[in-house]
Coordinates of N, CA and C and ligand atoms in Angstrom, one line a residue:
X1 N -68.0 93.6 55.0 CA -68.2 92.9 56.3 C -67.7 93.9 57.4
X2 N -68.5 93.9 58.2 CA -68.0 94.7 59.6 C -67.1 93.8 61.0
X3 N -65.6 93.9 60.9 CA -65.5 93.4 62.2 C -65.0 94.0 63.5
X4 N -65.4 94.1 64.6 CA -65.2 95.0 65.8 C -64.0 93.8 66.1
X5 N -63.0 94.5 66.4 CA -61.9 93.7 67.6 C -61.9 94.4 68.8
X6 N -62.4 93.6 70.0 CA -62.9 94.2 71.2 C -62.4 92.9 72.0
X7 N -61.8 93.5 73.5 CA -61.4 93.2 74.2 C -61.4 94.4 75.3
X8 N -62.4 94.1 76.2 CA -62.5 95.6 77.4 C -61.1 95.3 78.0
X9 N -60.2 94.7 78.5 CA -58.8 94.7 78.6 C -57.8 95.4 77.4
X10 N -56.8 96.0 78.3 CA -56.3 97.0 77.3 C -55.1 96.2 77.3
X11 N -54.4 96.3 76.5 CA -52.6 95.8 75.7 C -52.8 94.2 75.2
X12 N -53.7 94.1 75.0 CA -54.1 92.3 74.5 C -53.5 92.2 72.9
X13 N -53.5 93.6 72.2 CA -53.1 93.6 70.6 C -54.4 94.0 70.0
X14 N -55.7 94.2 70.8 CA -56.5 95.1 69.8 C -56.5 96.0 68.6
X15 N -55.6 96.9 68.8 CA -55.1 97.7 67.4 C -54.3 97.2 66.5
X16 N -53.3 96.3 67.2 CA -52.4 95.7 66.4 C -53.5 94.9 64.8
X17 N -54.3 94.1 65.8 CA -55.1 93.3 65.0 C -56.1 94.1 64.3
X18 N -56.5 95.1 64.5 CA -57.1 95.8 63.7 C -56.7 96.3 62.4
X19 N -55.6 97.0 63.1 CA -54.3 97.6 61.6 C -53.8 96.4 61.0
X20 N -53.8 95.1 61.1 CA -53.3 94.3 60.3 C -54.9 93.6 59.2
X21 N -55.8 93.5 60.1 CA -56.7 93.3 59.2 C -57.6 94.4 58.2
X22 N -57.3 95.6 58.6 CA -57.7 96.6 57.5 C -56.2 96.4 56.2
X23 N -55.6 96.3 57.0 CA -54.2 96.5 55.9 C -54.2 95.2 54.8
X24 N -54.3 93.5 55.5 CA -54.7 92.5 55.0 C -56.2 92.4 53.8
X25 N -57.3 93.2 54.2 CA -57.9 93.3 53.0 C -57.7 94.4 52.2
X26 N -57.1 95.3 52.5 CA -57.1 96.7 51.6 C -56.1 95.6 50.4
X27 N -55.2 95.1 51.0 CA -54.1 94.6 50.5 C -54.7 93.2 48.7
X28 N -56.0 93.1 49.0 CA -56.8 92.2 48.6 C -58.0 93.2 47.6
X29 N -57.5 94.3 47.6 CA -57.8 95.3 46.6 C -59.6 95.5 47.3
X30 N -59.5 95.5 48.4 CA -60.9 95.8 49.3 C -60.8 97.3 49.6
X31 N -62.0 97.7 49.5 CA -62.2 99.2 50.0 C -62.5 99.1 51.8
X32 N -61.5 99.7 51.7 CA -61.5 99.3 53.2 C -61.6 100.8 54.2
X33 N -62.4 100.9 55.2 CA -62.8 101.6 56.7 C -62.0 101.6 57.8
X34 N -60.7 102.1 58.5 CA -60.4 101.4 60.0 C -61.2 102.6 60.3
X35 N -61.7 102.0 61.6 CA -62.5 102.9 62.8 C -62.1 102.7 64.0
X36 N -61.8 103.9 64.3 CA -60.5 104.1 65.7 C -61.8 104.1 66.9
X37 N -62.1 103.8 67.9 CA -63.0 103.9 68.8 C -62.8 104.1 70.3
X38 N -61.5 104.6 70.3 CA -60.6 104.4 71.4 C -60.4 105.9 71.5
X39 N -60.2 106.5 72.4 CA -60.1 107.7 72.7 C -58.6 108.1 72.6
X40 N -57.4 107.3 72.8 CA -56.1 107.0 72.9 C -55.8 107.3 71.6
X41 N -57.0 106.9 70.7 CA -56.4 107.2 68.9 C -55.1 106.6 68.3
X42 N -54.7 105.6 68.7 CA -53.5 104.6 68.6 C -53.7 104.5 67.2
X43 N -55.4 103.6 66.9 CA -55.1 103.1 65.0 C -54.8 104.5 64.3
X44 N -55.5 105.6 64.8 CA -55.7 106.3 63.9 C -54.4 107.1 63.8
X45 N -53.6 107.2 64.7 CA -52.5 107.5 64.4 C -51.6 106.4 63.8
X46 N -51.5 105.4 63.5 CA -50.9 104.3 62.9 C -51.2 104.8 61.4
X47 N -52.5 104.7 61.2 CA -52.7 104.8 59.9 C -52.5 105.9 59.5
X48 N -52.1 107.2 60.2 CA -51.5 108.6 59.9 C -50.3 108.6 59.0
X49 N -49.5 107.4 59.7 CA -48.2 107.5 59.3 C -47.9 106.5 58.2
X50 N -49.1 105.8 57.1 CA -49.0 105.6 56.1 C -48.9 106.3 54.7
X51 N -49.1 107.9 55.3 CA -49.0 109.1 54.2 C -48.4 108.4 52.6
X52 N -49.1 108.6 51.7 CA -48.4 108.6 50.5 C -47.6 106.8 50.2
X53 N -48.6 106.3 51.2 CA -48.6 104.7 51.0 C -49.2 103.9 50.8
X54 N -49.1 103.0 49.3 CA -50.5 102.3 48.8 C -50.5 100.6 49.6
X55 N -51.6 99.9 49.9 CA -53.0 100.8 49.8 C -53.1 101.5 50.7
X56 N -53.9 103.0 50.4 CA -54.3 103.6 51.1 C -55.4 103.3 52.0
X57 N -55.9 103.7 53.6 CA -56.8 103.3 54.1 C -57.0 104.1 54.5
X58 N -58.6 104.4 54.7 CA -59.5 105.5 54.8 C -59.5 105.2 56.6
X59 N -59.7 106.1 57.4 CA -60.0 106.2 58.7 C -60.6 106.9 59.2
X60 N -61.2 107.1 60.4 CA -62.0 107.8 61.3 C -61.8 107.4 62.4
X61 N -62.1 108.6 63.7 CA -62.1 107.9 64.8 C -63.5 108.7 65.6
X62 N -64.2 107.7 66.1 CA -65.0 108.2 67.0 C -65.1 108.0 68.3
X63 N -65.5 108.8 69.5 CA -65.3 108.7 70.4 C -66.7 108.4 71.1
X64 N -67.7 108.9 70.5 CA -69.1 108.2 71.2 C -69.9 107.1 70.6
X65 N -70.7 106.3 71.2 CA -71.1 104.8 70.8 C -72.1 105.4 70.3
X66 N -72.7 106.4 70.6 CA -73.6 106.6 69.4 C -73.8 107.4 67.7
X67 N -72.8 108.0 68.4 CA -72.3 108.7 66.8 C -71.3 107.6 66.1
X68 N -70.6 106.9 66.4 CA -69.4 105.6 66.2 C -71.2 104.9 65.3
X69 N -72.2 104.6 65.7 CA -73.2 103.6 65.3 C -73.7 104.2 64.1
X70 N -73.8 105.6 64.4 CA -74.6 106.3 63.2 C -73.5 106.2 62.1
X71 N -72.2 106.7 62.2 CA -71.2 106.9 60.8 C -70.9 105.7 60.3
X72 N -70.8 104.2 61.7 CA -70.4 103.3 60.5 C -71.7 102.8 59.9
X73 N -73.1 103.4 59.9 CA -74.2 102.8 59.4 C -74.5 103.7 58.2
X74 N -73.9 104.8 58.4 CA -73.9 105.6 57.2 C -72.0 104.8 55.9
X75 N -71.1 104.6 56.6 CA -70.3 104.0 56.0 C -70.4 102.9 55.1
X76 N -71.2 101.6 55.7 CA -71.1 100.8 55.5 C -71.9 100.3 53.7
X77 N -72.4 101.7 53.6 CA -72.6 101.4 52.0 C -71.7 101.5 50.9
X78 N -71.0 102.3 51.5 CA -69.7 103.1 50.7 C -68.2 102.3 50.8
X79 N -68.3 101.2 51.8 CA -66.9 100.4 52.3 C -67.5 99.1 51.7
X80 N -66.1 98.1 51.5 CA -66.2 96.7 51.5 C -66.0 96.7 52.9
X81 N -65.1 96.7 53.2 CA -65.2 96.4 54.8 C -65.0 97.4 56.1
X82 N -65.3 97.1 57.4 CA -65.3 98.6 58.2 C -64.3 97.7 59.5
X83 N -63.5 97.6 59.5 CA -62.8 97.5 60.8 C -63.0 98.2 61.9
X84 N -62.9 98.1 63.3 CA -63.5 98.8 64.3 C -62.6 98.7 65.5
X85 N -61.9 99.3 65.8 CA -61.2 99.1 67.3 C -61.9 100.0 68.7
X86 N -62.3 99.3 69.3 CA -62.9 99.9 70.2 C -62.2 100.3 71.6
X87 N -60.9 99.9 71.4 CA -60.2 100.6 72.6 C -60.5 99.6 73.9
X88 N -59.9 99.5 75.2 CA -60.2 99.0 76.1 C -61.1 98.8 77.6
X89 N -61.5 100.2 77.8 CA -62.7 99.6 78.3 C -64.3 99.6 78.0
X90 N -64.9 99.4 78.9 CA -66.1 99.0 78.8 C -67.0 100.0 78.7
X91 N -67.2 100.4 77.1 CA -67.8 101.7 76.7 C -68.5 102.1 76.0
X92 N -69.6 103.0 75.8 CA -70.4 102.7 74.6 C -69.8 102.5 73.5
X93 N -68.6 103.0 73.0 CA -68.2 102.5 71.9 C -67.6 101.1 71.5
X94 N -67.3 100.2 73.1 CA -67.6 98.7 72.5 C -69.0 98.4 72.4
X95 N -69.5 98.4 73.2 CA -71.3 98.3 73.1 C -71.5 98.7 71.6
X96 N -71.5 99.8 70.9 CA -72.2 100.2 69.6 C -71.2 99.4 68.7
X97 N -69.5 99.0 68.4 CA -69.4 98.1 67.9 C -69.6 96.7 67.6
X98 N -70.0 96.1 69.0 CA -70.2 94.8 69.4 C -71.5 94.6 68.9
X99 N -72.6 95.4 68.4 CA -73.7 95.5 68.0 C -73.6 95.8 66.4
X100 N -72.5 96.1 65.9 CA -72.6 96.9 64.7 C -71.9 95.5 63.9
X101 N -71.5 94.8 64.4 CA -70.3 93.9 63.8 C -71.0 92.4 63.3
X102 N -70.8 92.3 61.9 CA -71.0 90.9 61.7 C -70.5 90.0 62.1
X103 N -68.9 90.4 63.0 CA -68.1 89.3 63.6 C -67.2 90.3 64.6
X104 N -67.7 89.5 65.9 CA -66.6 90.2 67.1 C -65.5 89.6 67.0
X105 N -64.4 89.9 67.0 CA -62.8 89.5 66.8 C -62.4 90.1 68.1
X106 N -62.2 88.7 69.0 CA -61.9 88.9 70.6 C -60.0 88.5 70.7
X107 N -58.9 89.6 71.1 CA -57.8 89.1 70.8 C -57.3 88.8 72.1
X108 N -56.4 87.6 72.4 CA -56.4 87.1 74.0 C -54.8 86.9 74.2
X109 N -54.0 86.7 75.1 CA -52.7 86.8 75.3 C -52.6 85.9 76.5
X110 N -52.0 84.9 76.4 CA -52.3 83.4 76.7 C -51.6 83.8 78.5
X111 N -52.0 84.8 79.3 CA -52.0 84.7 80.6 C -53.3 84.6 81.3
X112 N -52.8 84.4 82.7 CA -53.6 84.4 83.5 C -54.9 85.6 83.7
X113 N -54.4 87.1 83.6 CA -55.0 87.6 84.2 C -56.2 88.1 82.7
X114 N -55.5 87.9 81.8 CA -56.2 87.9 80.2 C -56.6 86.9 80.2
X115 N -56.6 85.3 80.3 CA -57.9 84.6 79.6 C -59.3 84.9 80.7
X116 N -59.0 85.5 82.2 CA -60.2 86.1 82.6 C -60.9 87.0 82.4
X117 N -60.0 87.5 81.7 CA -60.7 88.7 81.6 C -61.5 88.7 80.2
X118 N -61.7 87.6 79.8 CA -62.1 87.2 78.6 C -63.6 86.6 79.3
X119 N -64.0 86.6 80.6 CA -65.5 86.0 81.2 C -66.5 87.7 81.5
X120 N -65.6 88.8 81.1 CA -65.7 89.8 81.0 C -66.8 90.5 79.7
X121 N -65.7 89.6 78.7 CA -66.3 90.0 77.6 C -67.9 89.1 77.0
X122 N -67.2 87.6 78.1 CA -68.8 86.8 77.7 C -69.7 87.8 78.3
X123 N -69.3 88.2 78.9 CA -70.9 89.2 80.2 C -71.1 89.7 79.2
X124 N -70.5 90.7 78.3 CA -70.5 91.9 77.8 C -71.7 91.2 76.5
X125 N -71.0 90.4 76.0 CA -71.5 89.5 74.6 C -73.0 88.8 74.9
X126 N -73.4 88.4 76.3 CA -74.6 88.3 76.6 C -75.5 89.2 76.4
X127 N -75.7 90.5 77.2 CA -75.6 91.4 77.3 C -76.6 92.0 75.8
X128 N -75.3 91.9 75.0 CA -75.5 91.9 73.7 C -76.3 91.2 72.9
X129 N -76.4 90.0 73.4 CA -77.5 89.2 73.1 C -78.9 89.0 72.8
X130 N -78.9 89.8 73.8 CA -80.2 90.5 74.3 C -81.2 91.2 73.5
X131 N -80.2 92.0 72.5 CA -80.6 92.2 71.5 C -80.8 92.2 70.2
X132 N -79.4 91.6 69.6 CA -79.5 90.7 68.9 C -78.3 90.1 68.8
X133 N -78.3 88.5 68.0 CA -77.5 87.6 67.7 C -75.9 87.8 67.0
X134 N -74.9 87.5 68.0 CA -73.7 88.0 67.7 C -72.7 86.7 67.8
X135 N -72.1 87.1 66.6 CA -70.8 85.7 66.4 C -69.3 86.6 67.0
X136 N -69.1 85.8 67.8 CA -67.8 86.4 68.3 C -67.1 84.9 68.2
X137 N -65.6 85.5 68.3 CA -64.2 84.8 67.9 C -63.5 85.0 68.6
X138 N -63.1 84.5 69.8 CA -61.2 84.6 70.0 C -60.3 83.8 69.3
X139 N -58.9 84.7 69.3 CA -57.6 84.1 68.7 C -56.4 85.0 69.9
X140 N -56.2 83.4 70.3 CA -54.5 83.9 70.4 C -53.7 84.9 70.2
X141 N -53.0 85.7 70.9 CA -52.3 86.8 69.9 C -50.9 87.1 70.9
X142 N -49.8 87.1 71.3 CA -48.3 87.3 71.6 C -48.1 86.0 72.3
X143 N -48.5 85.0 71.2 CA -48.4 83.7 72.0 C -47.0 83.3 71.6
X144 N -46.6 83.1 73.0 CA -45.5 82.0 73.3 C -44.6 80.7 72.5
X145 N -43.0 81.3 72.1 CA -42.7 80.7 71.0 C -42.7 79.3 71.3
X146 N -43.0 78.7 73.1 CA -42.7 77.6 73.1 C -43.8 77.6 74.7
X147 N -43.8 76.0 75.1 CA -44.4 76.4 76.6 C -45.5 75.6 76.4
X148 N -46.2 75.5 78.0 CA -47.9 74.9 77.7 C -49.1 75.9 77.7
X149 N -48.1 77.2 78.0 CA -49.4 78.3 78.4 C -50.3 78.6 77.0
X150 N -49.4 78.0 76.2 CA -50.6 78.8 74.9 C -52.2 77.9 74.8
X151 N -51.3 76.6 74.8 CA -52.5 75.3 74.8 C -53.5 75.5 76.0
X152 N -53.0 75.7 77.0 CA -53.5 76.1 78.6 C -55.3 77.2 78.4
X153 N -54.3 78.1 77.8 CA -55.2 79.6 77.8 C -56.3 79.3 76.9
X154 N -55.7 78.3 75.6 CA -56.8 78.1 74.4 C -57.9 77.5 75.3
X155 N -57.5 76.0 76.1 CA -58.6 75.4 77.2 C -59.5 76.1 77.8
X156 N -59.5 77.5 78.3 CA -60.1 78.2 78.8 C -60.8 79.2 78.2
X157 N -61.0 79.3 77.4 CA -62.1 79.9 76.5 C -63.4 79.8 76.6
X158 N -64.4 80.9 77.5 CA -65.6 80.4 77.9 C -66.5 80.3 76.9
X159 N -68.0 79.9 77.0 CA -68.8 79.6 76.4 C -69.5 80.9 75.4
X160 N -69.5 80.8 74.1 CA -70.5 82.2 74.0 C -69.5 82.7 73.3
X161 N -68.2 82.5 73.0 CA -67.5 82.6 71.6 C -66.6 81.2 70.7
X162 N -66.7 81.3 69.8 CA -66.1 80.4 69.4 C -64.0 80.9 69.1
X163 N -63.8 79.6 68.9 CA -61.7 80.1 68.6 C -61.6 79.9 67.1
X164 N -61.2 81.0 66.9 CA -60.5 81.1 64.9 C -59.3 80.1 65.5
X165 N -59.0 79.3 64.6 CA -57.8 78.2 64.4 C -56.6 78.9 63.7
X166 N -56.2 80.0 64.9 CA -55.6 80.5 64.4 C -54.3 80.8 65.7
X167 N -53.0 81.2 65.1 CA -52.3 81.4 66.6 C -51.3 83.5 65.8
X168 N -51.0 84.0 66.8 CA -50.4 84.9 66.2 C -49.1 85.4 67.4
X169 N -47.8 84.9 66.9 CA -46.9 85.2 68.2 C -46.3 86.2 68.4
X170 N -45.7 86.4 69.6 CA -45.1 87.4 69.9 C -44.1 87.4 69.6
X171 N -44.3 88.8 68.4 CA -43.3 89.0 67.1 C -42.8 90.5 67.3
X172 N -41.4 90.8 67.4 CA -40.9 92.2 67.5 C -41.4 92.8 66.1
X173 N -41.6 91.6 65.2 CA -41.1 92.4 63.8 C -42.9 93.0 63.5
X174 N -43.7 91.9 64.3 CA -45.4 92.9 64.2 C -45.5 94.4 64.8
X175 N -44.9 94.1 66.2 CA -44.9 95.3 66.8 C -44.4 96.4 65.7
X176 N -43.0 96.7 65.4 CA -42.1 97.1 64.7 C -43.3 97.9 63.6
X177 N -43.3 97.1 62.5 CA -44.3 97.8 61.7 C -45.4 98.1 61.7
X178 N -46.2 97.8 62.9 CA -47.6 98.2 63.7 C -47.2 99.7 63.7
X179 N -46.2 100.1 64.7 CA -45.6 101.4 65.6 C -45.4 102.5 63.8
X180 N -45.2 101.6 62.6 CA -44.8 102.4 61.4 C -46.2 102.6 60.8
X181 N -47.4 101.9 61.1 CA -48.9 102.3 60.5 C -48.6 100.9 59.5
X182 N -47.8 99.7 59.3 CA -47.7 98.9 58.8 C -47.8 97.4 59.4
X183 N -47.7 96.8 58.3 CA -48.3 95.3 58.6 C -47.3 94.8 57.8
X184 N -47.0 93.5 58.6 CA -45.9 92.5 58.1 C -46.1 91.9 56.6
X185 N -47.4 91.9 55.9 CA -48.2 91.4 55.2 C -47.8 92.4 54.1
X186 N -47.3 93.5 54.2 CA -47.1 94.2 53.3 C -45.2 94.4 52.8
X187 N -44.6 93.1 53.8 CA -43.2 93.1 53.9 C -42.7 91.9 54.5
X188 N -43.1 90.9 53.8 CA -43.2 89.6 54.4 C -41.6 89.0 54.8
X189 N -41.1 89.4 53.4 CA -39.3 89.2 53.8 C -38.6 89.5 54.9
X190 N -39.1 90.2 56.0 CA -38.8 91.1 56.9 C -39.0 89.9 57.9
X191 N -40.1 89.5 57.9 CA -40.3 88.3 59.3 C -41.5 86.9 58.2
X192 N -41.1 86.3 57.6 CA -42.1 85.1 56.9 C -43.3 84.6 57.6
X193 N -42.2 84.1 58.7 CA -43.7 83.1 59.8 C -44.5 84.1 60.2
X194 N -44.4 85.9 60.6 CA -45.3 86.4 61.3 C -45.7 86.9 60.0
X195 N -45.5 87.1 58.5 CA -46.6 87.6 57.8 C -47.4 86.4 57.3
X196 N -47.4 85.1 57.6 CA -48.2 83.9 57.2 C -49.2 83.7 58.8
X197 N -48.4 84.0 59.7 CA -49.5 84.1 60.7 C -50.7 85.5 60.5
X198 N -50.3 86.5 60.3 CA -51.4 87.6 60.1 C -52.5 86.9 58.8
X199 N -51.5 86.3 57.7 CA -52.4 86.2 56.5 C -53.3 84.9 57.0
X200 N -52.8 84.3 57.7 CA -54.0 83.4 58.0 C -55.0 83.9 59.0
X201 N -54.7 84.7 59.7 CA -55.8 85.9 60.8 C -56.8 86.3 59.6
X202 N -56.1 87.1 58.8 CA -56.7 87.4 57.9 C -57.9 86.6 57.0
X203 N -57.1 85.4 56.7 CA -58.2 84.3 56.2 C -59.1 84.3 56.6
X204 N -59.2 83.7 58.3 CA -59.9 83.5 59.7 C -61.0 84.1 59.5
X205 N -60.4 85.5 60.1 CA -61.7 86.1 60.0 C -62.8 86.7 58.8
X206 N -62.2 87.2 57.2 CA -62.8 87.1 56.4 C -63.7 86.2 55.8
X207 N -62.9 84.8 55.8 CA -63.3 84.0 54.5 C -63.9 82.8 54.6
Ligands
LIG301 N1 -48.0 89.9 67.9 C1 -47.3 90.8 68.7 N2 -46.0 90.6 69.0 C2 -45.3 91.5 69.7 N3 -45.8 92.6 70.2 C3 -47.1 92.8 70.0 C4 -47.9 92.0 69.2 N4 -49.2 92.5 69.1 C5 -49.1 93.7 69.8 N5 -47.9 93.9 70.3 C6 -47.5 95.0 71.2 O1 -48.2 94.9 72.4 C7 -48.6 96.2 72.9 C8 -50.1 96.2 73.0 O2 -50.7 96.1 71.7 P1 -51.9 97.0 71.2 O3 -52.3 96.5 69.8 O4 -51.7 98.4 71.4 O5 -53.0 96.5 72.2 P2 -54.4 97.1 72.7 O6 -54.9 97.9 71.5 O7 -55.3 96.0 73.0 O8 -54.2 98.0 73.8 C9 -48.1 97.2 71.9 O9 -46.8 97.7 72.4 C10 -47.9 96.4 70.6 O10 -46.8 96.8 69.8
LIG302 MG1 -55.4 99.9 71.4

């Protein structure tokens, strides 16, 4: 399965969510792809510093939507699954993921100026439409250990994606082993609730 996590807004947790769902199926004995699409090379440096760490995950990073289309079309025989981070703005290389992806994985951070910026990505997903038929998803992601903003932001979710029933909070201990090329999922003892929220991300979007 191919999923792009795209969000043309930048610091939402796109890579975060990326590195945890390549890590979450590699972890599930999947041959697994991340694809860094971001110019910043954030995953692909994350996944650098898994050296000599099983599972291992294969990576790449490309920087044009057209070559990004061609490698994961040539990839895609050779992977169980291709994870895709396309970095933040609005660029061929979300365009060629957002087209390449059996499932857009849209990650949102339950403010103001982020659930707008989510009428951004409906444009974009139209757009896309146009050509052909795309399932996109938002989820929640450094939501609020308490409050109405989380409930608030879910209400506002426009038309033209559906919501994974899923919530993922704002966790030092995700950050933490993100910054190490890791996932809580591979060290659950460390923080429980935030490796049961990834593994249910995980579910989400997979299964
Ligand atoms: N669930 C989380 N809890 C706490 N911090 C997070 C979480 N997800 C991401 N972050 C932090 O938020 C910042 C932005 O995340 P990142 O994944 O780099 O977003 P993007 O790729 O959309 O720019 C990073 O510093 C990251 O460590
Ligand atoms: Mg990023």
């Amino acid at each position: 399965m191919i999923v792009a996590v795209l969000n043309s807004k930048g610091g939402v947790g796109k890579t975060t969510t990326a590195l945890n769902l390549a890590i979450g199926r590699a972890l599930e004995g999947r041959r697994v792809l991340a694809v860094d699409g971001d110019r910043q090379g954030s995953l692909l440096a994350a996944i650098a510093q898994r050296e000599g760490r099983t599972p291992a995950i294969a990576s790449a990073q490309y920087t044009d939507g057209q070559v990004l289309r061609q490698q994961v079309g040539l990839a895609k025989s050779v992977y169980d699954d291709i994870v895709i981070d396309a970095g933040g703005r609005d660029n061929s290389c979300l365009r060629a993921a957002m087209l390449l992806a059996d499932l857009v994985v849209i990650p949102f951070v339950p403010r103001a100026y982020d659930v707008w910026a989510l009428e951004d990505m409906q444009e974009l997903l139209a757009e896309g439409r146009c050509v052909k038929d795309i399932d996109a998803a938002c989820f929640l992601t450094m939501a609020d250990p308490r409050g109405a903003d989380n409930q608030e932001a879910a209400s506002q979710i426009p038309a033209g994606m559906r919501a994974l029933a899923v919530m993922v909070g704002r966790r030092k201990a995700i950050a933490e082993s993100a910054g190490q090329g890791m996932s809580m999922l591979e060290q659950p003892g460390r923080d429980g609730k935030a490796a049961a929220e990834l593994g249910a991300l995980v579910a989400a979007v997979f299964h």
